[in-house]
Amino acid sequence: MKTREERSTIPGAEVESQRDGIGIEGAIVKTSWAAKLPFHYGWIIVVVTFLALLSTAGVRNAAAVFIKPFEAEFGWDRGSISLAIAVSLFAFGFGGPLGGGLIDRFGPRRVLIGGMALIALGLGPLLWLNSLWQLHILWGIIVGIGTGATANVLGASVASRWFQAHRGVILGLFSAASAAGQLAFLPAMITLASAAGWRWAIGLLLIGIGVLIIPVLLFMRDRPQDVGLLPVGAEKLSVQAAAVTQAEDSRSTKIGDAIRTREFWILASSFFICGYTTNGLIGTHLLPHAVEHGFSEVTTAGAIGLMGIMNIFGTLASGWLSDRYDNRKLLAFYYGFRALSLLALPFILEASWLFLFAIVYGLDWIATVPPTVNLTAQRFGRASLGTIFGWIFCAHMIGAGVAAYAGGLFRTYLGDYHVVFISAAVTGFIAAGLSMSLKPPKRKLTPTAANA
């Protein structure tokens, strides 16, 4: 029989009398208004976080829409515009560890509100854009940091705080928000920019951010304890399993210690390649590449929308798989599969093949996020996940920035993107090898722990 003091060590459990609370095998949790809901409040947090990530992803993926309109209106060359996008991706990357550190200290709610406000602050003045330096400051730095602080690092932290069960699936869902943002915003922005001008497309983004910050203000909370609950799935754990979970969730690693490990640099290097082969290259240059290869903007928008749909399915499936299978092997498969699709891209000249590429490539665009987060948490502890994954995510966006600028530079001097597409395929195979070089987990998780 567990003593009252032993029972109170379960994370988030406030021990009260039986008549004042609900029990979970030795822990009594004080009831609250949230406990009276027909579902766990964590699912409200999932919806709010998904909508917020969706809106910021819509902003993040919008850069490709503006390349050709900026060339036409201002006479700026592709390399100069790509440099501004690269600056934004670098800022986006450094916004990751900045946001992760702030989340660890102040919680996701305040960081999310601050990040979305910063995005709006950068988007508004873009409506009166007339100089290249303004694009670097507003889109490059302000929007870049704002979107970086409200991206995958935030989603990883929310999933870790609110869910003991199904963490991989929730990570996949939050990662899919990026794909959904692309699906929801990008085709509409392409159509709107073509019909009414790029300023209307920016206005659409600004309205989207303004509307979706409202549910964050009303419903977002930092931890289950804020509403008198345990994380989703914690009530099903035995006292022994809860103690193990508590130890795992409280374990942390200082960033100075983490960067001295081989695992950190393998994860950071593979995620650098992930950024190089996704946001930076395809996210920035697929649209102008396709248009210059004879595809209409409407056809290209359809292919990008299809890619977004496949992103959602692929990332959700990856989250489910990452709860059940070796995350190293999953990453190796994703990177290798992506490399093969990139090898084919320079030779695609027909719409049917462009849509096939969108399906194949879209399935694993963001599928790498859930296993990378899980591997980071397994190696360095969930208590420091925001900070350490923030720096790994920073490497991702540095890779994206390099690809965004390199793509524009190669296009300016060589007249096409073929060399940079081939380079992306080669690095994809390298990332697959890096993933398999990671050490396997020290112990095989039991089904109860695996779902935690």
Short mmCIF file of C-alpha atoms in Angstrom, two decimals:
data_model
loop_
_atom_site.label_atom_id
_atom_site.label_comp_id
_atom_site.label_asym_id
_atom_site.label_seq_id
_atom_site.Cartn_x
_atom_site.Cartn_y
_atom_site.Cartn_z
CA MET A 1 0.00 0.00 0.00
CA LYS A 2 1.53 3.29 -1.09
CA THR A 3 1.80 6.03 1.49
CA ARG A 4 0.27 9.45 1.02
CA GLU A 5 3.74 10.94 0.46
CA GLU A 6 4.71 8.32 -2.13
CA ARG A 7 1.49 8.84 -4.05
CA SER A 8 2.03 12.58 -4.28
CA THR A 9 5.21 12.17 -6.35
CA ILE A 10 3.30 11.42 -9.54
CA PRO A 11 3.77 14.37 -11.93
CA GLY A 12 0.94 16.85 -11.87
CA ALA A 13 -0.92 15.04 -9.12
CA GLU A 14 -2.30 17.15 -6.31
CA VAL A 15 -3.25 14.73 -3.58
CA GLU A 16 -6.66 15.33 -2.00
CA SER A 17 -9.31 13.25 -0.33
CA GLN A 18 -11.17 10.67 -2.41
CA ARG A 19 -14.38 12.68 -2.38
CA ASP A 20 -12.60 15.76 -3.80
CA GLY A 21 -10.83 14.10 -6.68
CA ILE A 22 -10.42 11.36 -9.23
CA GLY A 23 -7.99 8.49 -8.72
CA ILE A 24 -5.35 6.84 -10.92
CA GLU A 25 -4.00 3.82 -9.04
CA GLY A 26 -2.57 5.57 -6.03
CA ALA A 27 -2.81 9.21 -7.12
CA ILE A 28 -5.74 11.49 -6.38
CA VAL A 29 -6.00 14.52 -8.65
CA LYS A 30 -8.02 17.52 -7.58
CA THR A 31 -11.07 18.01 -9.76
CA SER A 32 -11.58 21.20 -11.77
CA TRP A 33 -13.97 22.62 -14.33
CA ALA A 34 -11.80 21.05 -17.05
CA ALA A 35 -12.23 17.60 -15.47
CA LYS A 36 -15.99 17.90 -15.98
CA LEU A 37 -15.66 18.21 -19.76
CA PRO A 38 -16.69 15.14 -21.77
CA PHE A 39 -13.14 15.00 -23.19
CA HIS A 40 -9.66 15.93 -22.00
CA TYR A 41 -8.81 19.62 -22.26
CA GLY A 42 -5.60 18.57 -23.98
CA TRP A 43 -7.57 18.02 -27.17
CA ILE A 44 -8.63 21.67 -27.10
CA ILE A 45 -4.94 22.54 -26.79
CA VAL A 46 -4.27 20.34 -29.84
CA VAL A 47 -6.84 22.21 -31.93
CA VAL A 48 -5.62 25.66 -30.85
CA THR A 49 -1.97 24.77 -31.40
CA PHE A 50 -2.73 23.20 -34.79
CA LEU A 51 -4.57 26.34 -35.97
CA ALA A 52 -1.76 28.59 -34.78
CA LEU A 53 0.93 26.45 -36.43
CA LEU A 54 -1.19 26.31 -39.58
CA SER A 55 -1.34 30.11 -39.83
CA THR A 56 2.37 30.63 -39.21
CA ALA A 57 3.23 27.86 -41.70
CA GLY A 58 1.10 29.65 -44.27
CA VAL A 59 3.29 32.69 -43.81
CA ARG A 60 6.49 30.65 -43.87
CA ASN A 61 5.63 28.94 -47.16
CA ALA A 62 4.52 32.11 -48.93
CA ALA A 63 7.95 33.28 -50.10
CA ALA A 64 7.78 31.38 -53.39
CA VAL A 65 4.65 33.31 -54.39
CA PHE A 66 6.47 36.65 -54.38
CA ILE A 67 9.63 35.86 -56.37
CA LYS A 68 8.34 36.49 -59.87
CA PRO A 69 6.04 39.44 -58.90
CA PHE A 70 9.00 41.16 -57.21
CA GLU A 71 11.14 40.58 -60.31
CA ALA A 72 8.43 42.08 -62.51
CA GLU A 73 7.56 45.11 -60.35
CA PHE A 74 10.91 46.12 -58.87
CA GLY A 75 13.42 44.64 -61.33
CA TRP A 76 15.26 42.76 -58.60
CA ASP A 77 17.20 39.69 -59.77
CA ARG A 78 16.49 36.17 -58.55
CA GLY A 79 19.66 36.00 -56.47
CA SER A 80 18.88 39.21 -54.53
CA ILE A 81 15.34 38.10 -53.75
CA SER A 82 16.59 34.64 -52.76
CA LEU A 83 19.08 36.25 -50.36
CA ALA A 84 16.21 37.98 -48.54
CA ILE A 85 14.40 34.63 -48.32
CA ALA A 86 17.61 33.02 -47.06
CA VAL A 87 17.90 35.69 -44.36
CA SER A 88 14.33 34.88 -43.32
CA LEU A 89 15.10 31.17 -43.16
CA PHE A 90 18.22 31.83 -41.06
CA ALA A 91 16.18 34.04 -38.72
CA PHE A 92 13.49 31.36 -38.68
CA GLY A 93 16.13 28.85 -37.62
CA PHE A 94 17.53 31.00 -34.81
CA GLY A 95 13.96 31.72 -33.73
CA GLY A 96 13.77 28.01 -32.88
CA PRO A 97 16.27 27.92 -29.97
CA LEU A 98 15.16 31.41 -28.92
CA GLY A 99 11.56 30.25 -28.77
CA GLY A 100 12.54 26.92 -27.20
CA GLY A 101 14.42 28.62 -24.39
CA LEU A 102 11.55 31.03 -23.80
CA ILE A 103 9.06 28.13 -23.80
CA ASP A 104 11.11 26.27 -21.19
CA ARG A 105 11.06 29.45 -19.06
CA PHE A 106 7.70 31.15 -19.73
CA GLY A 107 5.52 28.47 -21.35
CA PRO A 108 4.08 27.98 -24.85
CA ARG A 109 1.14 30.40 -24.51
CA ARG A 110 3.13 33.61 -24.13
CA VAL A 111 5.68 32.56 -26.74
CA LEU A 112 2.93 31.72 -29.24
CA ILE A 113 1.16 35.05 -28.70
CA GLY A 114 4.43 36.97 -28.97
CA GLY A 115 5.50 35.12 -32.11
CA MET A 116 2.20 35.69 -33.90
CA ALA A 117 2.26 39.38 -32.95
CA LEU A 118 5.80 39.65 -34.35
CA ILE A 119 4.66 38.05 -37.63
CA ALA A 120 1.86 40.61 -37.94
CA LEU A 121 4.34 43.40 -37.19
CA GLY A 122 6.49 42.26 -40.10
CA LEU A 123 3.67 41.62 -42.57
CA GLY A 124 1.81 44.92 -42.17
CA PRO A 125 4.52 47.29 -43.49
CA LEU A 126 5.22 44.92 -46.42
CA LEU A 127 2.07 46.29 -48.03
CA TRP A 128 4.09 49.48 -48.71
CA LEU A 129 7.30 47.69 -49.77
CA ASN A 130 9.47 49.59 -52.29
CA SER A 131 13.11 48.80 -51.39
CA LEU A 132 15.11 45.59 -51.17
CA TRP A 133 16.47 46.44 -47.70
CA GLN A 134 12.90 46.62 -46.41
CA LEU A 135 12.31 43.07 -47.64
CA HIS A 136 15.42 41.91 -45.76
CA ILE A 137 14.32 43.57 -42.50
CA LEU A 138 10.57 42.91 -42.56
CA TRP A 139 10.36 39.51 -44.20
CA GLY A 140 13.92 38.41 -43.55
CA ILE A 141 14.34 39.21 -39.85
CA ILE A 142 11.01 40.11 -38.21
CA VAL A 143 8.77 37.55 -39.93
CA GLY A 144 11.63 35.01 -39.83
CA ILE A 145 12.05 35.19 -36.04
CA GLY A 146 8.30 35.25 -35.45
CA THR A 147 7.64 32.13 -37.52
CA GLY A 148 10.68 30.38 -36.03
CA ALA A 149 9.43 30.89 -32.48
CA THR A 150 6.01 29.42 -33.40
CA ALA A 151 7.06 26.40 -35.43
CA ASN A 152 8.02 22.77 -34.77
CA VAL A 153 9.86 23.50 -31.52
CA LEU A 154 6.66 24.87 -29.99
CA GLY A 155 4.64 21.91 -31.25
CA ALA A 156 7.17 19.47 -29.77
CA SER A 157 7.00 21.22 -26.40
CA VAL A 158 3.19 21.24 -26.32
CA ALA A 159 3.01 17.54 -27.21
CA SER A 160 5.57 16.69 -24.54
CA ARG A 161 3.74 18.67 -21.83
CA TRP A 162 0.15 17.61 -22.55
CA PHE A 163 0.47 13.98 -23.67
CA GLN A 164 1.82 10.86 -22.06
CA ALA A 165 0.06 8.64 -24.61
CA HIS A 166 0.16 9.11 -28.38
CA ARG A 167 2.98 11.66 -28.36
CA GLY A 168 4.24 10.54 -31.75
CA VAL A 169 0.82 10.94 -33.32
CA ILE A 170 0.40 14.42 -31.83
CA LEU A 171 3.86 15.39 -33.05
CA GLY A 172 2.85 14.16 -36.48
CA LEU A 173 -0.34 16.20 -36.33
CA PHE A 174 1.51 19.37 -35.37
CA SER A 175 4.06 18.75 -38.10
CA ALA A 176 1.18 18.27 -40.52
CA ALA A 177 0.03 21.79 -39.63
CA SER A 178 2.89 23.03 -41.79
CA ALA A 179 1.57 20.98 -44.69
CA ALA A 180 -1.97 22.12 -44.03
CA GLY A 181 -0.80 25.73 -43.95
CA GLN A 182 0.71 25.21 -47.36
CA LEU A 183 -2.48 23.55 -48.56
CA ALA A 184 -4.81 26.19 -47.13
CA PHE A 185 -2.87 29.34 -48.01
CA LEU A 186 -0.47 28.79 -50.88
CA PRO A 187 -2.85 27.92 -53.75
CA ALA A 188 -5.12 30.80 -52.69
CA MET A 189 -2.17 33.19 -52.55
CA ILE A 190 -0.91 32.10 -55.97
CA THR A 191 -4.36 32.70 -57.47
CA LEU A 192 -4.83 35.99 -55.61
CA ALA A 193 -1.36 37.28 -56.51
CA SER A 194 -1.96 36.45 -60.18
CA ALA A 195 -5.42 38.06 -60.28
CA ALA A 196 -5.07 41.05 -57.95
CA GLY A 197 -1.38 41.46 -57.09
CA TRP A 198 1.02 40.29 -54.42
CA ARG A 199 -0.12 42.90 -51.86
CA TRP A 200 -3.53 41.23 -51.68
CA ALA A 201 -1.80 37.92 -50.96
CA ILE A 202 0.10 39.49 -48.06
CA GLY A 203 -3.16 41.00 -46.84
CA LEU A 204 -4.67 37.50 -46.77
CA LEU A 205 -1.80 36.29 -44.58
CA LEU A 206 -2.22 39.24 -42.23
CA ILE A 207 -5.94 38.57 -41.83
CA GLY A 208 -5.28 34.87 -41.19
CA ILE A 209 -2.80 35.65 -38.40
CA GLY A 210 -5.18 38.20 -36.88
CA VAL A 211 -8.11 35.79 -36.81
CA LEU A 212 -6.21 32.74 -35.52
CA ILE A 213 -4.54 34.56 -32.63
CA ILE A 214 -7.98 34.88 -31.00
CA PRO A 215 -8.36 31.20 -29.96
CA VAL A 216 -4.79 31.29 -28.64
CA LEU A 217 -5.69 34.20 -26.37
CA LEU A 218 -8.91 32.54 -25.20
CA PHE A 219 -8.06 28.86 -24.80
CA MET A 220 -4.30 28.21 -24.78
CA ARG A 221 -2.76 27.00 -21.50
CA ASP A 222 0.82 26.03 -20.72
CA ARG A 223 0.38 22.74 -18.81
CA PRO A 224 -2.38 20.30 -17.82
CA GLN A 225 -1.81 21.32 -14.20
CA ASP A 226 -3.04 24.82 -15.09
CA VAL A 227 -6.54 23.37 -15.46
CA GLY A 228 -6.23 20.75 -12.71
CA LEU A 229 -5.50 17.76 -14.95
CA LEU A 230 -2.85 15.18 -15.67
CA PRO A 231 -1.47 14.78 -19.21
CA VAL A 232 -3.55 12.72 -21.63
CA GLY A 233 -2.96 9.04 -20.92
CA ALA A 234 -1.39 9.53 -17.49
CA GLU A 235 -4.52 8.25 -15.73
CA LYS A 236 -3.96 4.84 -17.38
CA LEU A 237 -0.45 4.40 -16.03
CA SER A 238 0.35 2.35 -12.97
CA VAL A 239 2.25 4.02 -10.15
CA GLN A 240 5.42 2.28 -11.30
CA ALA A 241 4.95 3.34 -14.95
CA ALA A 242 4.11 6.87 -13.83
CA ALA A 243 7.33 7.01 -11.81
CA VAL A 244 9.34 5.93 -14.87
CA THR A 245 7.55 8.50 -17.01
CA GLN A 246 8.17 11.19 -14.40
CA ALA A 247 11.88 10.40 -14.42
CA GLU A 248 12.00 10.52 -18.22
CA ASP A 249 10.05 13.77 -18.36
CA SER A 250 12.21 15.45 -15.72
CA ARG A 251 15.55 14.38 -17.22
CA SER A 252 17.40 17.21 -18.93
CA THR A 253 20.76 17.95 -20.55
CA LYS A 254 22.48 21.30 -20.67
CA ILE A 255 23.07 22.56 -24.19
CA GLY A 256 26.81 22.81 -23.46
CA ASP A 257 26.88 19.10 -22.63
CA ALA A 258 24.67 18.18 -25.56
CA ILE A 259 26.93 19.78 -28.18
CA ARG A 260 29.80 17.65 -26.95
CA THR A 261 28.00 14.49 -27.98
CA ARG A 262 28.18 12.66 -31.28
CA GLU A 263 24.40 12.19 -31.34
CA PHE A 264 23.69 15.92 -31.25
CA TRP A 265 25.82 16.59 -34.32
CA ILE A 266 24.38 13.63 -36.23
CA LEU A 267 20.83 14.85 -35.55
CA ALA A 268 21.78 18.44 -36.36
CA SER A 269 23.60 17.45 -39.58
CA SER A 270 20.77 15.27 -40.85
CA PHE A 271 18.27 18.02 -40.02
CA PHE A 272 20.47 20.54 -41.86
CA ILE A 273 20.06 18.31 -44.92
CA CYS A 274 16.34 18.05 -44.23
CA GLY A 275 16.05 21.84 -44.43
CA TYR A 276 18.26 21.97 -47.52
CA THR A 277 16.04 19.49 -49.35
CA THR A 278 12.64 20.92 -48.28
CA ASN A 279 11.90 24.50 -47.17
CA GLY A 280 14.97 26.03 -48.73
CA LEU A 281 14.92 24.35 -52.12
CA ILE A 282 11.47 22.96 -52.94
CA GLY A 283 9.55 25.38 -50.73
CA THR A 284 11.28 28.39 -52.31
CA HIS A 285 12.07 27.39 -55.88
CA LEU A 286 9.62 24.70 -57.03
CA LEU A 287 7.04 27.27 -58.17
CA PRO A 288 9.38 29.38 -60.36
CA HIS A 289 11.13 26.22 -61.62
CA ALA A 290 7.83 24.69 -62.72
CA VAL A 291 6.59 27.89 -64.37
CA GLU A 292 9.87 28.24 -66.27
CA HIS A 293 9.50 24.64 -67.45
CA GLY A 294 6.20 25.44 -69.13
CA PHE A 295 3.69 24.63 -66.40
CA SER A 296 0.98 27.21 -65.76
CA GLU A 297 0.70 28.79 -62.33
CA VAL A 298 -2.72 27.16 -61.91
CA THR A 299 -1.27 23.70 -62.64
CA THR A 300 1.67 24.34 -60.33
CA ALA A 301 -0.66 25.57 -57.58
CA GLY A 302 -2.65 22.34 -57.94
CA ALA A 303 0.52 20.26 -57.64
CA ILE A 304 1.63 22.20 -54.56
CA GLY A 305 -1.81 21.76 -53.01
CA LEU A 306 -1.62 18.02 -53.67
CA MET A 307 1.83 18.00 -52.08
CA GLY A 308 0.29 19.62 -49.03
CA ILE A 309 -2.40 16.93 -48.79
CA MET A 310 0.21 14.17 -49.04
CA ASN A 311 2.27 15.99 -46.42
CA ILE A 312 -0.61 15.67 -43.98
CA PHE A 313 -1.05 11.95 -44.59
CA GLY A 314 2.69 11.27 -44.57
CA THR A 315 3.38 13.18 -41.39
CA LEU A 316 0.46 11.68 -39.48
CA ALA A 317 1.59 8.23 -40.57
CA SER A 318 5.14 9.06 -39.49
CA GLY A 319 3.93 10.08 -36.04
CA TRP A 320 2.05 6.79 -35.69
CA LEU A 321 5.04 4.80 -36.91
CA SER A 322 7.48 6.66 -34.64
CA ASP A 323 5.53 5.38 -31.59
CA ARG A 324 6.06 1.78 -32.74
CA TYR A 325 9.25 1.33 -34.78
CA ASP A 326 12.94 2.18 -34.74
CA ASN A 327 13.09 5.92 -35.37
CA ARG A 328 16.57 5.65 -36.91
CA LYS A 329 15.34 3.31 -39.63
CA LEU A 330 12.33 5.51 -40.29
CA LEU A 331 14.58 8.54 -40.82
CA ALA A 332 16.89 6.61 -43.14
CA PHE A 333 13.93 5.49 -45.24
CA TYR A 334 12.45 9.01 -45.41
CA TYR A 335 15.71 10.63 -46.50
CA GLY A 336 16.47 7.96 -49.08
CA PHE A 337 12.94 8.12 -50.51
CA ARG A 338 13.20 11.92 -50.74
CA ALA A 339 16.57 11.73 -52.50
CA LEU A 340 15.15 9.47 -55.21
CA SER A 341 12.28 11.86 -55.92
CA LEU A 342 14.65 14.85 -56.15
CA LEU A 343 16.82 13.00 -58.66
CA ALA A 344 13.82 12.79 -60.98
CA LEU A 345 12.66 16.41 -60.65
CA PRO A 346 14.91 18.02 -63.33
CA PHE A 347 13.54 15.62 -65.93
CA ILE A 348 9.83 16.23 -65.29
CA LEU A 349 8.22 18.03 -68.26
CA GLU A 350 4.63 16.79 -68.20
CA ALA A 351 1.83 17.67 -65.78
CA SER A 352 1.08 14.04 -64.91
CA TRP A 353 4.68 13.51 -63.79
CA LEU A 354 4.65 16.78 -61.81
CA PHE A 355 1.61 15.55 -59.89
CA LEU A 356 3.28 12.18 -59.33
CA PHE A 357 6.31 14.00 -57.92
CA ALA A 358 3.98 15.98 -55.64
CA ILE A 359 2.55 12.71 -54.28
CA VAL A 360 5.88 10.93 -53.77
CA TYR A 361 7.80 13.91 -52.42
CA GLY A 362 4.88 15.20 -50.36
CA LEU A 363 4.59 11.96 -48.39
CA ASP A 364 7.87 12.57 -46.54
CA TRP A 365 8.44 16.34 -46.65
CA ILE A 366 7.80 16.79 -42.91
CA ALA A 367 7.72 13.11 -41.96
CA THR A 368 11.23 13.48 -40.52
CA VAL A 369 10.05 15.67 -37.63
CA PRO A 370 8.38 13.11 -35.28
CA PRO A 371 11.30 10.61 -35.28
CA THR A 372 13.86 13.42 -34.93
CA VAL A 373 11.99 14.85 -31.93
CA ASN A 374 11.68 11.39 -30.37
CA LEU A 375 15.38 10.65 -30.83
CA THR A 376 16.28 14.02 -29.31
CA ALA A 377 14.02 13.40 -26.30
CA GLN A 378 15.33 9.84 -25.82
CA ARG A 379 18.94 10.96 -25.83
CA PHE A 380 18.78 14.29 -23.98
CA GLY A 381 15.57 14.19 -21.93
CA ARG A 382 12.18 15.81 -22.38
CA ALA A 383 12.77 18.58 -19.84
CA SER A 384 15.37 20.16 -22.15
CA LEU A 385 13.60 19.29 -25.40
CA GLY A 386 12.64 22.91 -26.18
CA THR A 387 16.20 24.18 -25.99
CA ILE A 388 18.08 21.27 -27.58
CA PHE A 389 15.59 20.53 -30.35
CA GLY A 390 15.49 24.29 -30.90
CA TRP A 391 19.18 24.22 -31.84
CA ILE A 392 18.76 21.11 -33.97
CA PHE A 393 15.88 22.87 -35.71
CA CYS A 394 18.17 25.88 -36.15
CA ALA A 395 20.52 23.63 -38.15
CA HIS A 396 17.50 22.63 -40.26
CA MET A 397 16.79 26.25 -41.15
CA ILE A 398 20.45 27.09 -41.80
CA GLY A 399 20.34 24.30 -44.37
CA ALA A 400 17.14 25.79 -45.76
CA GLY A 401 18.72 29.23 -46.01
CA VAL A 402 21.77 27.85 -47.82
CA ALA A 403 19.52 26.06 -50.34
CA ALA A 404 17.28 29.10 -50.86
CA TYR A 405 20.24 31.31 -51.72
CA ALA A 406 22.13 28.62 -53.65
CA GLY A 407 19.05 27.89 -55.73
CA GLY A 408 18.66 31.52 -56.75
CA LEU A 409 22.40 31.88 -57.37
CA PHE A 410 22.64 28.79 -59.58
CA ARG A 411 19.51 29.86 -61.45
CA THR A 412 21.01 33.31 -62.09
CA TYR A 413 24.35 32.00 -63.40
CA LEU A 414 23.40 28.66 -64.99
CA GLY A 415 19.86 29.39 -66.13
CA ASP A 416 18.20 26.47 -64.31
CA TYR A 417 18.04 24.59 -61.00
CA HIS A 418 19.31 21.22 -62.17
CA VAL A 419 22.67 21.22 -60.35
CA VAL A 420 21.17 22.24 -57.02
CA PHE A 421 18.41 19.61 -57.33
CA ILE A 422 21.04 16.91 -57.91
CA SER A 423 23.07 18.20 -54.94
CA ALA A 424 19.95 17.91 -52.76
CA ALA A 425 19.49 14.28 -53.83
CA VAL A 426 23.09 13.45 -52.93
CA THR A 427 22.77 15.04 -49.48
CA GLY A 428 19.54 13.08 -48.94
CA PHE A 429 21.44 9.81 -49.28
CA ILE A 430 24.08 11.16 -46.87
CA ALA A 431 21.35 11.95 -44.31
CA ALA A 432 20.04 8.39 -44.62
CA GLY A 433 23.48 7.06 -43.72
CA LEU A 434 23.84 9.49 -40.82
CA SER A 435 20.51 8.38 -39.39
CA MET A 436 21.53 4.73 -39.32
CA SER A 437 24.82 5.64 -37.61
CA LEU A 438 22.94 6.74 -34.48
CA LYS A 439 23.14 4.36 -31.54
CA PRO A 440 19.96 2.35 -30.90
CA PRO A 441 18.00 3.09 -27.70
CA LYS A 442 19.58 1.61 -24.57
CA ARG A 443 16.44 -0.34 -23.73
CA LYS A 444 13.41 -1.59 -25.57
CA LEU A 445 10.33 0.25 -24.37
CA THR A 446 7.39 -1.70 -23.08
CA PRO A 447 4.05 -1.06 -24.79
CA THR A 448 2.97 1.16 -21.87
CA ALA A 449 6.17 3.17 -22.00
CA ALA A 450 6.24 3.29 -25.78
CA ASN A 451 2.91 5.06 -25.82
CA ALA A 452 4.03 7.52 -23.17
#
